[in-house]
Structure formats: C-alpha cells, structure tokens
CSV table of C-alpha atoms in Angstrom, one decimal:
chain,number,residue,atom,x,y,z
E,1,MET,CA,80.7,114.0,122.7
E,2,SER,CA,79.3,113.1,126.9
E,3,GLN,CA,82.6,113.8,128.0
E,4,LEU,CA,83.8,116.7,126.0
E,5,ILE,CA,84.0,119.8,129.0
E,6,LYS,CA,83.2,123.0,127.6
E,7,PRO,CA,85.2,126.1,129.5
E,8,VAL,CA,83.1,128.6,129.5
E,9,GLY,CA,84.3,131.5,127.7
E,10,TYR,CA,87.5,129.9,126.7
E,11,GLU,CA,90.0,131.9,124.6
E,12,ALA,CA,93.7,130.1,123.4
E,13,LEU,CA,96.3,132.3,125.0
E,14,LEU,CA,98.5,131.2,121.7
E,15,ASP,CA,98.4,130.5,118.8
E,16,MET,CA,99.1,127.2,117.2
E,17,LYS,CA,102.5,128.6,116.1
E,18,GLN,CA,103.2,130.0,119.3
E,19,THR,CA,102.0,126.8,121.2
E,20,GLU,CA,104.3,124.3,119.1
E,21,GLN,CA,107.1,126.7,120.3
E,22,GLY,CA,105.8,126.8,124.0
E,23,ILE,CA,105.5,122.8,124.0
E,24,LYS,CA,109.5,122.4,122.9
E,25,LEU,CA,110.3,124.8,125.8
E,26,ILE,CA,108.8,123.3,128.1
E,27,LYS,CA,109.5,119.2,127.2
E,28,GLU,CA,113.2,120.7,126.8
E,29,PHE,CA,113.2,122.7,130.1
E,30,PHE,CA,111.3,120.3,132.2
E,31,GLN,CA,113.2,117.2,131.3
E,32,GLN,CA,116.6,119.0,132.1
E,33,ASN,CA,115.3,119.8,135.8
E,34,LEU,CA,113.8,116.7,136.3
E,35,SER,CA,117.3,114.4,135.7
E,36,THR,CA,118.5,117.1,137.6
E,37,GLU,CA,116.3,116.8,140.8
E,38,LEU,CA,116.1,113.1,140.7
E,39,ARG,CA,119.9,112.4,138.8
E,40,LEU,CA,118.7,110.8,136.3
E,41,ARG,CA,120.6,109.7,133.1
E,42,ARG,CA,118.5,109.8,129.2
E,43,VAL,CA,117.7,106.2,127.9
E,44,THR,CA,116.2,105.0,124.9
E,45,ALA,CA,113.1,103.4,125.5
E,46,PRO,CA,111.1,100.9,123.4
E,47,LEU,CA,107.4,101.5,121.9
E,48,PHE,CA,106.7,97.4,122.0
E,49,VAL,CA,107.7,94.4,124.0
E,50,LEU,CA,107.1,90.9,123.8
E,51,GLN,CA,104.0,89.8,125.2
E,52,GLY,CA,104.0,87.2,128.2
E,53,LEU,CA,107.4,88.0,129.7
E,54,GLY,CA,105.0,90.2,132.1
E,55,ILE,CA,107.1,93.6,131.0
E,56,ASN,CA,103.9,95.1,129.8
E,57,ASP,CA,101.9,97.3,132.1
E,58,ASP,CA,98.7,96.5,132.6
E,59,LEU,CA,97.1,99.8,134.0
E,60,ASN,CA,94.0,98.8,135.7
E,61,GLY,CA,93.9,94.8,134.4
E,62,VAL,CA,91.2,95.3,131.6
E,63,GLU,CA,92.6,97.5,129.0
E,64,ARG,CA,93.3,95.5,125.9
E,65,ALA,CA,97.1,96.4,124.5
E,66,VAL,CA,97.8,96.6,120.8
E,67,THR,CA,99.1,93.6,119.4
E,68,PHE,CA,101.0,92.4,116.4
E,69,PRO,CA,102.9,89.5,114.9
E,70,ILE,CA,106.4,89.9,113.9
E,71,LYS,CA,107.4,87.6,110.9
E,72,ASP,CA,110.7,87.0,111.9
E,73,LEU,CA,109.9,85.7,115.3
E,74,GLY,CA,107.3,82.8,114.2
E,75,ASP,CA,104.6,85.6,114.5
E,76,ALA,CA,105.4,85.6,118.8
E,77,ARG,CA,103.4,88.3,119.2
E,78,ALA,CA,104.5,92.2,120.5
E,79,GLU,CA,102.5,94.7,122.7
E,80,VAL,CA,102.4,97.8,122.5
E,81,VAL,CA,103.5,99.3,125.8
E,82,HIS,CA,100.9,101.1,127.8
E,83,SER,CA,104.0,102.1,130.1
E,84,LEU,CA,107.0,101.3,131.2
E,85,ALA,CA,107.0,100.8,134.6
E,86,LYS,CA,108.4,97.1,134.7
E,87,TRP,CA,111.2,98.2,131.7
E,88,LYS,CA,112.5,100.2,133.4
E,89,ARG,CA,113.4,98.5,136.4
E,90,LEU,CA,114.8,95.8,134.3
E,91,SER,CA,116.9,98.5,132.7
E,92,LEU,CA,118.0,99.3,136.3
E,93,ALA,CA,119.6,96.0,136.6
E,94,GLU,CA,121.4,96.4,132.9
E,95,TYR,CA,122.8,99.3,133.7
E,96,HIS,CA,124.2,98.5,137.5
E,97,ILE,CA,122.3,102.3,138.5
E,98,GLU,CA,124.2,102.8,141.9
E,99,PRO,CA,121.2,103.9,144.8
E,100,GLY,CA,120.6,107.3,144.4
E,101,TYR,CA,120.8,107.3,140.5
E,102,GLY,CA,118.2,106.4,138.3
E,103,ILE,CA,116.9,106.9,134.5
E,104,TYR,CA,114.3,108.5,132.3
E,105,THR,CA,113.0,108.3,129.2
E,106,ASP,CA,110.6,109.7,126.7
E,107,MET,CA,107.5,106.6,126.3
E,108,ASN,CA,104.8,107.0,123.7
E,109,ALA,CA,102.0,104.5,124.3
E,110,ILE,CA,99.0,103.2,122.4
E,111,ARG,CA,95.7,102.9,124.7
E,112,ALA,CA,93.0,102.1,122.6
E,113,ASP,CA,90.4,101.9,124.9
E,114,GLU,CA,90.7,104.9,126.6
E,115,GLU,CA,87.4,107.6,126.6
E,116,LEU,CA,88.5,110.0,124.9
E,117,ASP,CA,87.6,113.5,126.7
E,118,ASN,CA,90.1,117.1,127.1
E,119,LEU,CA,92.4,114.7,129.3
E,120,HIS,CA,92.8,111.3,127.3
E,121,SER,CA,93.5,110.5,124.0
E,122,LEU,CA,95.0,107.2,121.8
E,123,TYR,CA,98.1,108.5,122.3
E,124,VAL,CA,99.7,108.5,125.8
E,125,ASP,CA,103.5,110.7,125.9
E,126,GLN,CA,105.0,110.4,129.6
E,127,TRP,CA,108.4,111.5,131.0
E,128,ASP,CA,109.1,107.3,132.4
E,129,TRP,CA,111.3,107.5,135.3
E,130,GLU,CA,112.5,105.0,137.6
E,131,ALA,CA,115.6,105.5,140.4
E,132,VAL,CA,117.2,103.0,142.9
E,133,ILE,CA,116.6,103.3,146.3
E,134,THR,CA,117.7,101.3,149.6
E,135,ARG,CA,115.7,99.2,152.2
E,136,GLN,CA,115.6,102.7,154.4
E,137,GLN,CA,114.4,104.9,152.0
E,138,ARG,CA,110.9,103.0,151.3
E,139,THR,CA,109.4,104.7,153.5
E,140,VAL,CA,106.4,107.6,153.2
E,141,ALA,CA,108.9,110.0,154.6
E,142,TYR,CA,110.9,109.5,151.1
E,143,LEU,CA,108.2,109.2,149.0
E,144,LYS,CA,107.2,112.7,149.8
E,145,ASP,CA,110.3,114.1,149.5
E,146,VAL,CA,110.5,113.0,146.1
E,147,VAL,CA,107.0,114.4,145.1
E,148,GLU,CA,108.3,117.8,146.7
E,149,ARG,CA,111.4,117.8,144.0
E,150,ILE,CA,109.4,116.8,141.2
E,151,TYR,CA,106.3,119.1,141.8
E,152,ALA,CA,109.8,122.3,142.2
E,153,ALA,CA,110.7,120.9,138.9
E,154,ILE,CA,106.9,121.7,137.6
E,155,ARG,CA,106.8,125.2,139.4
E,156,ARG,CA,110.1,125.9,137.8
E,157,THR,CA,109.1,125.2,134.4
E,158,GLU,CA,105.7,127.1,134.8
E,159,TYR,CA,108.2,130.7,135.8
E,160,LEU,CA,109.8,130.6,133.1
E,161,THR,CA,106.7,129.6,130.6
E,162,CYS,CA,105.4,132.7,132.0
E,163,GLU,CA,108.3,134.9,131.8
E,164,THR,CA,108.2,133.6,128.3
E,165,TYR,CA,104.2,134.6,127.0
E,166,PRO,CA,103.7,137.5,129.8
E,167,GLN,CA,100.0,136.8,128.6
E,168,ILE,CA,99.9,133.4,130.4
E,169,LYS,CA,99.6,133.7,134.6
E,170,PRO,CA,101.1,131.2,136.7
E,171,PHE,CA,98.0,129.7,139.2
E,172,LEU,CA,100.2,126.6,140.7
E,173,PRO,CA,100.8,126.9,144.7
E,174,GLU,CA,103.8,127.6,146.5
E,175,LYS,CA,103.6,123.9,148.5
E,176,ILE,CA,102.2,120.4,147.3
E,177,HIS,CA,99.6,119.1,150.1
E,178,PHE,CA,99.5,115.5,150.7
E,179,ILE,CA,96.9,113.5,151.8
E,180,HIS,CA,95.6,109.5,152.3
E,181,ALA,CA,93.1,108.2,150.6
E,182,GLU,CA,91.5,106.8,153.4
E,183,ASP,CA,91.8,110.3,155.2
E,184,LEU,CA,90.2,111.6,151.4
E,185,LEU,CA,87.3,109.5,152.3
E,186,GLN,CA,86.5,110.3,155.9
E,187,MET,CA,86.5,114.2,154.2
E,188,TYR,CA,84.5,113.7,152.3
E,189,PRO,CA,82.3,110.2,152.8
E,190,ASP,CA,79.1,111.2,150.5
E,191,LYS,CA,81.7,111.8,147.4
E,192,THR,CA,83.0,109.7,144.6
E,193,PRO,CA,86.6,109.3,144.2
E,194,LYS,CA,86.8,111.7,141.3
E,195,GLU,CA,84.9,114.1,143.2
E,196,ARG,CA,87.1,114.0,146.5
E,197,GLU,CA,89.9,114.4,144.0
E,198,ASP,CA,88.1,117.8,142.8
E,199,ALA,CA,87.2,119.0,146.5
E,200,ILE,CA,90.2,118.6,148.1
E,201,CYS,CA,92.4,119.9,144.6
E,202,GLU,CA,90.0,122.6,144.7
E,203,LYS,CA,90.9,123.6,148.4
E,204,TYR,CA,94.7,122.9,147.9
E,205,GLY,CA,95.1,124.0,144.4
E,206,ALA,CA,98.1,120.6,144.3
E,207,VAL,CA,97.8,117.7,146.2
E,208,PHE,CA,99.2,114.4,146.2
E,209,ILE,CA,96.7,111.5,147.1
E,210,ILE,CA,98.9,108.5,149.0
E,211,GLY,CA,97.5,104.8,149.0
E,212,ILE,CA,95.9,104.2,145.5
E,213,GLY,CA,95.5,100.5,144.8
E,214,GLY,CA,94.7,98.9,147.9
E,215,LYS,CA,90.8,98.6,149.3
E,216,LEU,CA,89.7,101.7,152.0
E,217,SER,CA,87.2,101.4,155.1
E,218,ASN,CA,84.4,101.4,152.6
E,219,GLY,CA,85.7,98.3,150.8
E,220,LYS,CA,86.6,100.5,147.8
E,221,LYS,CA,89.6,101.8,146.3
E,222,HIS,CA,90.3,104.9,145.6
E,223,ASP,CA,91.2,104.1,142.1
E,224,GLY,CA,92.5,101.0,140.7
E,225,ARG,CA,96.9,100.4,140.1
E,226,ALA,CA,98.8,96.7,139.3
E,227,PRO,CA,99.8,94.7,141.6
E,228,ASP,CA,102.7,94.2,140.3
E,229,TYR,CA,105.0,97.4,140.3
E,230,ASP,CA,104.5,100.2,143.1
E,231,ASP,CA,104.3,99.0,146.7
E,232,TRP,CA,100.2,100.1,147.5
E,233,SER,CA,99.6,97.2,150.7
E,234,THR,CA,103.1,98.0,152.8
E,235,LYS,CA,101.8,99.5,156.4
E,236,ALA,CA,103.0,103.3,155.9
E,237,GLU,CA,102.1,105.7,158.4
E,238,ASN,CA,99.2,105.7,160.9
E,239,GLY,CA,98.5,102.1,160.3
E,240,GLN,CA,97.2,103.3,156.8
E,241,THR,CA,98.6,101.5,153.5
E,242,GLY,CA,100.5,102.6,150.9
E,243,LEU,CA,104.0,103.7,149.4
E,244,ASN,CA,102.5,105.3,146.5
E,245,GLY,CA,99.5,107.8,144.7
E,246,ASP,CA,98.8,110.8,142.3
E,247,ILE,CA,100.4,114.1,141.7
E,248,LEU,CA,97.0,116.4,140.9
E,249,ILE,CA,96.2,119.9,141.0
E,250,TRP,CA,93.0,122.1,140.4
E,251,TYR,CA,92.9,122.8,136.6
E,252,PRO,CA,91.2,126.6,136.5
E,253,VAL,CA,90.4,126.4,132.4
E,254,LEU,CA,88.5,123.1,132.9
E,255,GLY,CA,87.6,123.7,136.6
E,256,ARG,CA,88.7,120.1,137.4
E,257,SER,CA,91.2,118.6,139.1
E,258,PHE,CA,93.6,117.0,136.9
E,259,GLU,CA,96.1,114.3,137.1
E,260,LEU,CA,100.0,115.4,136.6
E,261,SER,CA,101.8,112.2,137.4
E,262,SER,CA,101.2,108.2,138.6
E,263,MET,CA,104.2,107.3,140.9
E,264,GLY,CA,105.7,105.3,143.7
E,265,ILE,CA,107.9,102.6,145.5
E,266,ARG,CA,108.0,99.3,144.1
E,267,VAL,CA,107.5,96.5,145.2
E,268,ASP,CA,110.0,94.1,147.0
E,269,LYS,CA,109.5,90.3,147.0
E,270,GLU,CA,107.2,90.2,149.9
E,271,SER,CA,104.5,92.9,148.7
E,272,LEU,CA,104.4,91.8,145.1
E,273,LEU,CA,103.4,88.3,146.6
E,274,ARG,CA,101.2,89.6,148.7
E,275,GLN,CA,99.6,91.6,146.2
E,276,LEU,CA,99.4,89.2,144.1
E,277,LYS,CA,97.3,86.5,146.0
E,278,ILE,CA,95.0,90.4,147.2
E,279,GLU,CA,94.3,90.2,143.3
E,280,GLY,CA,94.1,86.7,142.7
E,281,LYS,CA,97.2,86.9,139.9
E,282,GLU,CA,99.3,84.3,141.5
E,283,GLU,CA,99.9,83.0,138.0
E,284,ARG,CA,102.2,85.9,137.3
E,285,GLU,CA,104.7,84.3,139.6
E,286,LYS,CA,105.9,82.7,136.9
E,287,LEU,CA,106.6,85.5,134.5
E,288,TYR,CA,110.1,86.7,133.3
E,289,PHE,CA,110.0,89.7,135.1
E,290,HIS,CA,108.1,88.4,138.2
E,291,GLN,CA,111.1,85.5,138.5
E,292,LYS,CA,113.4,88.5,138.1
E,293,LEU,CA,112.0,90.2,141.0
E,294,LEU,CA,111.5,87.3,143.0
E,295,SER,CA,114.8,85.6,142.7
E,296,GLY,CA,116.2,89.0,143.9
E,297,GLN,CA,118.1,90.1,140.6
E,298,LEU,CA,116.1,93.7,140.4
E,299,PRO,CA,116.6,96.7,142.6
E,300,LEU,CA,114.8,98.3,145.1
E,301,SER,CA,113.4,101.2,143.1
E,302,ILE,CA,110.8,104.2,143.3
E,303,GLY,CA,109.3,105.4,139.9
E,304,GLY,CA,106.5,107.0,138.0
E,305,GLY,CA,105.5,108.9,134.9
E,306,ILE,CA,104.8,112.6,134.6
E,307,GLY,CA,102.4,113.8,131.0
E,308,GLN,CA,103.9,115.5,128.5
E,309,SER,CA,101.2,116.8,127.0
E,310,ARG,CA,99.3,117.0,129.9
E,311,LEU,CA,102.1,119.6,131.7
E,312,CYS,CA,102.1,121.0,128.6
E,313,MET,CA,98.3,121.6,128.3
E,314,VAL,CA,98.5,123.2,132.0
E,315,LEU,CA,101.0,125.5,131.6
E,316,LEU,CA,99.8,125.9,128.4
E,317,HIS,CA,96.2,127.2,129.4
E,318,LYS,CA,94.9,124.9,126.9
E,319,GLY,CA,91.5,123.5,127.3
E,320,HIS,CA,92.0,120.2,125.3
E,321,ILE,CA,94.8,117.9,125.4
E,322,GLY,CA,94.5,117.5,121.3
E,323,GLU,CA,95.3,121.4,120.9
E,324,ILE,CA,99.0,120.0,122.3
E,325,GLN,CA,99.2,116.7,120.5
E,326,ALA,CA,98.4,114.8,117.4
E,327,SER,CA,95.8,112.5,117.8
E,328,ILE,CA,92.7,110.8,116.5
E,329,TRP,CA,89.0,112.3,117.2
E,330,PRO,CA,85.5,112.3,116.8
E,331,ASP,CA,84.4,114.6,114.2
E,332,ASP,CA,81.9,116.2,116.0
E,333,MET,CA,84.1,116.9,119.3
E,334,ARG,CA,86.6,117.8,116.6
E,335,ALA,CA,84.0,120.3,114.8
E,336,GLU,CA,82.7,121.1,118.8
E,337,CYS,CA,86.0,122.1,119.6
E,338,ARG,CA,86.7,124.4,116.6
E,339,LYS,CA,83.4,126.3,117.3
E,340,MET,CA,85.0,127.0,120.8
E,341,GLY,CA,88.2,128.4,119.9
E,342,MET,CA,90.2,125.0,121.0
E,343,PRO,CA,91.4,124.1,117.1
E,344,LEU,CA,93.0,119.7,117.5
E,345,ILE,CA,95.8,119.6,115.9
C-alpha cells in the first residue's frame, strides 16, 4: 500500500462498460497507426521460451522469470517471457525482412517481482516491435525520427479517443522533447533519476531520455538495461553514449512522469561484446541468441515495446492500471482504490 498513489479528487470519466469499449478502440486504432508509421507486419509471438538459450529478456538482470517443466521434453524448463526484445530479432532473420520494414506483435508477460502500484502489475502487455535498419541508420538522428513517428501515432490515438468521449480532454503536447540522460543529470544534479524524470516531464509534457543503461558522470546509471539488446555504450553526439531511451510523458491525473515505451537501436557485434564485458556477462557469448548475433546471422535492427494497458490508462485518464487490465492485487489496495472511485477489474 505504501506504493499506491492517491490522486486528489479523482473521478473516473468513463464507467466500466465505456472503459472496455475505449480499450478496444485504442488498441485497434493505435496498432494500425504504428504498423503504418513504421511499416510493420503483425506476427504471432510466444508466451514462453526455452530456458538457457539467451532468448528471454533479462530486464535489469535480477528479476526472476516464471518457469515450468515440459513433460514431453524430458522436463526441460520453459520461461514465461519478460519481453520479446531478442526473440523479435531472431524472427526478423527467419522472415527475411528487408531494411525499412519490420514486425510487431502482442506481447503478454508475467513479471512476478514487480512492486505493485498504480503503474506496475504482475501482468504486462505490450506492442513489441522490431524493424531492420542499415548500418548508416545506426545514429541518434534516426532514433529521434522513429521516436517522433511513434509519438505522432500516440497523439492521433488521443485525438480519436477525445472525439469519441468528449468528457476526456487532450493533454499531450504537440512535440516531444529530446534530452540525454547526462544532460538531465547536469540540469538536476541533486535529484534522483525518478525525480529528474518528473521535473523534465512536468516542464515539457513529453520527453525522450537518451542513453539509458550506461554509467553517467556521477558513476551511476540513469536506469538499468540488459547488455544484449539495446546499444547503450556506443558513442553518439557530443561524446555522449547511447542509441536507446525511454518515451515518458507528464501524467496530470497522478501528478508524475509516466513511461510509455522503452526502445532503441540494437547492439551489433562490437557493442554486444563491449556491453557484456562492462556488465561482467561474457559467459552469455556462448548462448544461442548471442552466437547467432556474433556470427552475423541476425540483421541490424531497432525496436522496443509500447505498453498497451499503460497507453489505454493514459488516454482514458485512469488512476490505476488495474482499471484497464485484469490482474492480482492486494486486498487492501483493492479496497482503498474502490473507496477512491478506482474500481480494479
């Protein structure tokens, strides 16, 4: 309960029936826009993968995957995915996707170690996407262009939602602001990373923070990022590092910053080896996924995940992600949310 944000004067603008209709509207419209903007085709994705192949997303490297034995494979263990960051890149190679095109899928995950609050659930649903790029497109400029196209799709979806439900008023700014995590640190040297995100998002409304995963000048990371999908150690502009980042907005309903997407240009052979060494994970070089990448069998790519429930929560002006998705919540959290007019599904 200590994690629960209690929005002052909260009032749900849609009832539960309207909310379900709004979720359907947003999901159908946004994924079509995302597909069009980035030239992505939809593919079917797994709920679980075999353990020990290096395919599952390691997130920050400490979260436990949900596992189970497979009877017909001699009790070999499977892991429920955390995300599909590496699986998608294998799929690009399997589908022989050309540069300039890509794939997207509905990703459903279980993250048993999440600390439950208004934004975090045991159940995670994302549009996971991945596109093939050329060596020349591995630049911050290209990263920014893709971010702007994704943000344009988000704003178009906001417009449709507000047209459909006039009681919901738009609040997202026209433009998204870009800033490197190091510059953000210099702006707010006395704040924690989360406090810096709140400050910059309240100032600009929508922000893309570049360079997440590598250490900053204070010797600390802005946030953790696995060493084997996003390229966060490559030198970029002005001597700064990183070809990845997060899309965040200022969410007035909760009075805080709100992450909608984590994304980036993916590691090539050189940056994979460098990042594995930085993190002391060199043993991963022997895993199936990593061997594929190091032997040149996987295309260069850019990709990310966009939270489905999170986007619906924001565009429908909800106070808790449990108003959007069915999950498990502590009884006291359910009771408190009900009192505040935030009935959890």
